[in-house]
């Protein structure tokens, strides 16, 4: 079994994947998976507190791996490799996962596979038998609380290229920040979407970001516009009665911003599949709009089950298994990499090889 670990933000996740099943059509790729969410821990602060997040990862990660083995009746000797997210993400959180993974891989003498979190999100749609996976070329919209990117993947041997990405806030952040302006509890995306269902999406005109730049999404101007509307409504004592109208207008503006850019690029690159992933994929309006867009463009629409859209370890394992099949020289091969040198040396963060900031334009090379 491949053991995969994800601790880049506020979810601790572990999974056990069967590498043989990944290559066959028999199913049963994910033997076990568990996610421990810290949402309750951070709720009082209205956002993720990095130090609290890292500390919580250290407490739950070890017991979660023990539980994974206990539940499946496997032992440490059954682990053939360890995959772990090395970035992007919160530094302290990444260090917890990578230190744990390196220690374990070193102790077991098995390969350690460092994984880019974004590539993990892209691999989430491959946690199914090969014949059911989305056909290449693929266009993937990744929308979460931390990322907004539209990516193009030519074939299974190639790494994705970015068609567009956010210049400021992520789409999920835009939902969360406007939800906060409306007085909804963090993370407000789902609550805002719920409220929007009873509102009028045409009630307020909102900017659509930097529409002229095909390579960018932008949501920050949009947040300022919502703040102004909310303040004006509050002054007029009309906020309570118009809250759902604001929510519906916000939801439509964010979804249209995402869809317009996706449509533009879908017309300009070869594609057979359109994929929606990331936590914002839970948004019904966005799912419907994406599936309609795919239909009108004549491509297949795919979205992983929600549990694999949000942060999880199974997707990290899926990407690790693809690293192996890609056999790209740019990536580490499946060699034992957790040597004592990873724990020595003057620059601890360098020797541990995490990459908290990892812009797509800097490429996918794994830190050594
Ligand atoms: O991928 P994810 O679980 O986490 C991180 O990025 O860490 O995505 C969470 C994001 C949050 O911003 C949340 O508000 C947003 O996804 N979200 C939604 C909905 N459900 C979750 N946004 C809009 N509508 C929803 N139904
Ligand atoms: Zn994520």
XYZ file of C-alpha atoms and ligand atoms in Angstrom:
395
model
C 0.000 0.000 0.000
C 1.001 3.562 -0.656
C 0.478 5.732 2.429
C -0.353 9.342 1.541
C -0.410 12.323 3.872
C -1.887 15.804 3.453
C -1.359 18.582 6.031
C -0.935 21.723 3.908
C -3.723 23.754 5.506
C -6.460 23.008 8.009
C -7.237 19.401 7.163
C -5.177 16.457 8.377
C -5.694 13.600 5.959
C -4.267 10.129 5.432
C -5.034 7.480 2.825
C -3.910 4.007 1.830
C -3.927 3.385 -1.924
C -3.338 0.147 -3.777
C -0.781 0.876 -6.543
C -1.745 -2.271 -8.475
C -5.441 -1.325 -8.593
C -4.488 2.127 -9.857
C -3.252 0.522 -13.079
C -6.109 -1.955 -13.477
C -9.843 -1.697 -14.117
C -10.790 -3.777 -11.082
C -11.481 -0.808 -8.781
C -10.587 -0.643 -5.097
C -7.860 1.963 -5.525
C -8.565 3.689 -2.225
C -8.286 1.048 0.482
C -8.746 3.539 3.315
C -9.027 7.269 3.799
C -9.728 9.651 6.645
C -9.900 13.412 6.994
C -9.783 15.333 10.239
C -11.119 18.850 9.711
C -10.025 21.741 11.909
C -12.929 23.982 10.860
C -14.309 24.180 14.408
C -10.896 25.048 15.806
C -10.494 28.087 13.552
C -14.106 29.267 13.420
C -13.810 31.686 16.389
C -10.958 33.492 14.577
C -12.746 33.878 11.234
C -9.900 32.204 9.352
C -7.147 29.620 9.637
C -4.617 30.387 12.403
C -1.363 28.826 11.079
C 0.198 28.051 14.473
C -2.962 26.375 15.783
C -3.286 24.433 12.551
C 0.285 23.106 12.711
C -0.057 22.150 16.361
C -3.270 20.259 15.647
C -1.631 18.343 12.794
C 1.113 17.151 15.172
C -1.524 15.855 17.590
C -3.741 13.956 15.175
C -1.453 12.727 12.390
C 0.263 9.842 14.226
C -2.968 8.440 15.698
C -4.639 8.750 12.268
C -1.966 6.594 10.644
C -2.302 4.042 13.455
C -6.058 4.059 12.948
C -5.617 3.541 9.187
C -3.511 0.450 9.793
C -5.801 -0.785 12.558
C -8.948 -0.408 10.451
C -7.478 -2.193 7.450
C -5.654 -4.887 9.397
C -2.388 -3.856 7.756
C 0.981 -3.315 9.392
C 3.835 -0.882 8.763
C 5.524 -3.625 6.745
C 2.704 -3.376 4.178
C 3.617 0.233 3.324
C 5.587 0.276 0.065
C 5.998 4.059 -0.199
C 4.992 7.285 1.555
C 3.609 10.283 -0.377
C 3.318 13.710 1.203
C 2.309 17.243 0.216
C 5.385 19.492 0.179
C 3.636 22.684 -0.993
C 2.069 25.078 -1.582
C 0.548 25.662 1.836
C 1.236 26.916 5.340
C 4.889 26.360 6.197
C 4.439 25.031 9.730
C 1.679 22.698 8.560
C 3.744 21.370 5.650
C 6.672 20.779 7.993
C 4.551 18.583 10.256
C 3.459 16.325 7.384
C 6.832 16.159 5.647
C 8.798 15.532 8.849
C 6.436 12.727 9.780
C 6.526 11.242 6.269
C 10.314 11.428 6.013
C 10.822 9.868 9.425
C 8.478 7.017 8.594
C 9.896 6.429 5.099
C 13.426 6.447 6.527
C 12.485 4.050 9.310
C 10.769 1.678 6.840
C 13.383 2.112 4.113
C 10.715 2.855 1.493
C 10.493 5.597 -1.156
C 9.280 9.031 -0.155
C 7.273 10.820 -2.841
C 6.931 14.592 -2.516
C 3.708 15.920 -4.061
C 2.543 19.351 -5.207
C -0.868 20.034 -3.646
C -2.313 21.555 -6.844
C -1.297 18.541 -8.918
C -2.968 16.471 -6.208
C -6.239 18.350 -6.784
C -5.898 17.632 -10.504
C -5.296 13.936 -9.870
C -8.478 13.627 -7.770
C -10.497 12.715 -10.873
C -8.231 9.710 -11.468
C -9.296 7.876 -8.297
C -11.394 5.573 -10.470
C -10.639 2.765 -12.920
C -8.486 3.905 -15.877
C -11.277 3.358 -18.422
C -13.545 5.756 -16.493
C -11.016 8.578 -16.129
C -11.562 11.866 -17.994
C -10.104 11.748 -21.507
C -7.174 13.960 -22.482
C -6.669 16.763 -23.350
C -8.240 18.111 -20.173
C -9.175 21.597 -19.037
C -9.494 21.768 -15.253
C -10.948 24.573 -13.179
C -9.502 24.333 -9.670
C -11.433 26.546 -7.268
C -10.845 26.380 -3.525
C -10.315 28.620 -0.528
C -6.643 28.905 -1.443
C -6.502 28.565 -5.237
C -8.199 29.622 -8.437
C -6.588 28.278 -11.563
C -7.612 27.077 -14.985
C -5.182 24.444 -16.247
C -4.666 22.534 -19.467
C -3.208 19.030 -19.564
C -2.394 17.692 -23.004
C -1.895 14.034 -22.136
C -1.064 11.746 -19.210
C 2.675 12.148 -19.702
C 2.627 15.944 -19.654
C 2.329 18.319 -16.720
C -0.400 20.945 -16.851
C 0.081 24.490 -18.082
C -1.809 27.424 -16.596
C -4.383 29.116 -18.828
C -5.488 31.557 -16.130
C -5.041 32.088 -12.418
C -6.109 34.556 -9.804
C -4.137 37.733 -9.312
C -5.509 38.338 -5.839
C -8.163 36.450 -3.856
C -9.118 32.858 -4.586
C -12.748 32.195 -5.592
C -13.489 30.505 -2.244
C -11.938 33.452 -0.443
C -14.197 35.804 -2.418
C -17.208 33.789 -1.238
C -15.921 33.724 2.348
C -15.030 37.427 2.546
C -18.360 38.594 1.166
C -20.129 36.145 3.475
C -18.317 37.786 6.396
C -19.503 41.203 5.163
C -23.041 39.811 5.276
C -22.520 38.617 8.849
C -22.374 34.912 8.028
C -20.075 32.605 10.032
C -16.721 31.427 8.606
C -16.228 29.697 6.198
C -19.201 31.437 4.650
C -19.249 30.016 1.095
C -21.890 27.339 1.730
C -24.030 29.690 3.882
C -23.841 32.421 1.263
C -24.870 29.995 -1.433
C -27.776 28.790 0.711
C -28.923 32.384 1.287
C -28.554 33.149 -2.426
C -31.194 30.552 -3.299
C -33.941 32.900 -2.067
C -32.479 36.091 -3.540
C -32.551 37.946 -6.849
C -29.233 37.508 -8.710
C -29.957 40.578 -10.849
C -30.549 42.874 -7.863
C -27.041 44.363 -7.760
C -24.501 45.012 -10.483
C -21.038 43.785 -9.533
C -17.708 44.014 -11.390
C -16.475 40.902 -13.226
C -12.762 41.255 -12.428
C -10.114 41.881 -15.088
C -12.218 40.496 -17.903
C -9.867 41.872 -20.556
C -6.881 39.819 -19.390
C -7.423 36.205 -20.451
C -4.712 34.904 -18.103
C -6.186 36.390 -14.929
C -9.057 36.024 -12.549
C -9.490 38.857 -10.060
C -11.870 39.061 -7.129
C -10.565 41.805 -4.873
C -12.311 44.752 -6.616
C -15.426 42.783 -6.330
C -15.132 42.491 -2.526
C -14.793 46.301 -2.282
C -17.959 46.726 -4.360
C -19.872 44.353 -2.068
C -18.645 46.241 0.997
C -19.997 49.482 -0.471
C -23.390 47.912 -1.209
C -23.609 46.402 2.290
C -22.707 49.745 3.903
C -25.298 51.611 1.846
C -27.993 49.061 2.713
C -27.049 49.181 6.398
C -27.304 52.988 6.400
C -30.756 52.722 4.816
C -31.757 50.026 7.390
C -32.448 47.733 4.454
C -29.716 45.145 4.909
C -31.854 42.521 6.615
C -34.447 42.450 3.856
C -31.896 42.568 1.008
C -29.266 40.159 2.348
C -30.373 37.301 0.104
C -30.385 39.632 -2.937
C -26.762 40.602 -2.204
C -25.828 36.933 -1.728
C -27.497 35.934 -5.010
C -25.804 38.786 -6.905
C -22.433 37.845 -5.412
C -22.836 34.199 -6.272
C -23.807 34.985 -9.841
C -20.912 37.426 -10.295
C -18.328 34.915 -9.034
C -19.763 32.050 -11.070
C -19.990 34.165 -14.244
C -16.413 35.362 -13.803
C -15.255 31.750 -13.618
C -17.450 30.530 -16.465
C -16.624 33.367 -18.890
C -12.901 32.748 -18.593
C -13.310 28.994 -18.822
C -15.449 29.364 -21.957
C -12.854 31.656 -23.548
C -10.006 29.171 -23.031
C -12.057 26.116 -23.859
C -12.461 27.589 -27.354
C -8.733 28.141 -27.792
C -7.131 24.858 -26.660
C -7.758 21.252 -27.699
C -9.945 19.553 -25.073
C -12.032 16.430 -24.604
C -12.816 16.878 -20.897
C -13.784 19.767 -18.678
C -13.126 19.114 -14.982
C -14.282 21.056 -11.946
C -12.499 20.509 -8.646
C -11.633 22.209 -5.314
C -13.982 23.019 -2.418
C -15.996 25.580 -4.417
C -17.079 22.714 -6.702
C -19.743 22.180 -4.014
C -21.501 25.264 -5.387
C -24.588 24.086 -7.270
C -24.823 27.099 -9.568
C -21.201 26.635 -10.622
C -21.632 22.892 -11.188
C -24.686 23.449 -13.363
C -23.050 26.257 -15.335
C -19.885 24.194 -15.905
C -21.817 21.168 -17.047
C -23.837 23.320 -19.479
C -20.663 24.904 -20.751
C -19.154 21.456 -21.357
C -22.259 20.329 -23.218
C -22.276 23.384 -25.472
C -18.542 22.959 -26.143
C -19.006 19.262 -26.964
C -16.674 17.971 -24.215
C -17.302 15.615 -21.292
C -17.876 17.151 -17.882
C -16.329 15.582 -14.770
C -16.199 16.510 -11.139
C -14.771 14.228 -8.445
C -16.981 13.258 -5.488
C -17.041 16.198 -3.103
C -14.853 14.454 -0.542
C -12.119 14.382 -3.210
C -12.748 17.988 -4.324
C -11.867 19.386 -0.902
C -8.455 18.737 0.637
C -7.830 15.017 1.085
C -4.960 12.536 1.068
C -6.321 10.143 -1.576
C -5.668 12.772 -4.279
C -2.089 13.170 -3.017
C -1.657 9.417 -3.366
C -3.174 9.503 -6.872
C -0.666 12.153 -7.940
C 2.189 10.133 -6.413
C 1.128 7.133 -8.487
C 1.037 9.308 -11.591
C 4.524 10.629 -10.882
C 5.624 7.043 -11.176
C 3.788 6.422 -14.443
C 4.939 9.751 -15.937
C 8.566 8.772 -15.356
C 9.504 12.374 -15.951
C 13.127 13.281 -15.394
C 11.934 16.448 -13.695
C 10.544 14.370 -10.866
C 12.127 12.200 -8.264
C 11.981 8.560 -9.148
C 10.636 6.091 -6.639
C 13.923 5.820 -4.820
C 14.368 5.907 -1.064
C 14.860 9.627 -0.502
C 14.517 10.010 3.214
C 18.175 9.787 4.138
C 19.695 11.174 7.330
C 20.841 14.236 5.369
C 17.240 15.413 5.326
C 17.467 15.962 9.043
C 20.894 17.576 9.193
C 22.429 20.725 7.772
C 22.263 24.384 8.743
C 19.083 25.327 6.853
C 16.348 23.163 8.314
C 13.603 24.290 5.941
C 15.837 23.634 2.913
C 16.812 20.181 4.088
C 13.184 19.359 4.789
C 12.287 20.522 1.280
C 8.925 22.214 1.773
C 7.746 24.913 -0.605
C 5.029 27.040 1.045
C 4.882 29.561 -1.824
C 4.825 27.745 -5.125
C 3.459 29.889 -7.969
C 2.429 27.884 -11.024
C 4.677 29.973 -13.293
C 7.726 28.713 -11.368
C 7.073 25.214 -12.703
C 6.365 21.920 -10.992
C 9.868 20.899 -9.974
C 9.950 19.317 -6.552
C 12.297 20.975 -4.026
C 15.284 18.813 -3.203
O -10.804 23.110 -1.102
P -11.382 23.631 0.155
O -12.105 22.665 1.026
O -10.338 24.248 1.103
C -9.269 25.035 0.994
O -9.061 25.776 0.026
O -8.537 24.932 1.972
O -12.341 24.832 -0.232
C -13.046 25.525 0.745
C -13.677 26.718 0.091
C -14.128 27.731 1.124
O -13.739 28.996 0.691
C -15.653 27.543 1.104
O -16.354 28.696 1.477
C -15.886 27.216 -0.349
O -14.830 26.334 -0.670
N -17.195 26.557 -0.542
C -18.207 27.088 -1.232
C -19.279 26.174 -1.150
N -18.885 25.114 -0.402
C -17.580 25.368 -0.047
N -18.302 28.238 -1.918
C -19.463 28.486 -2.527
N -20.543 27.686 -2.489
C -20.502 26.524 -1.824
N -21.562 25.730 -1.805
Zn -6.545 22.355 -1.579
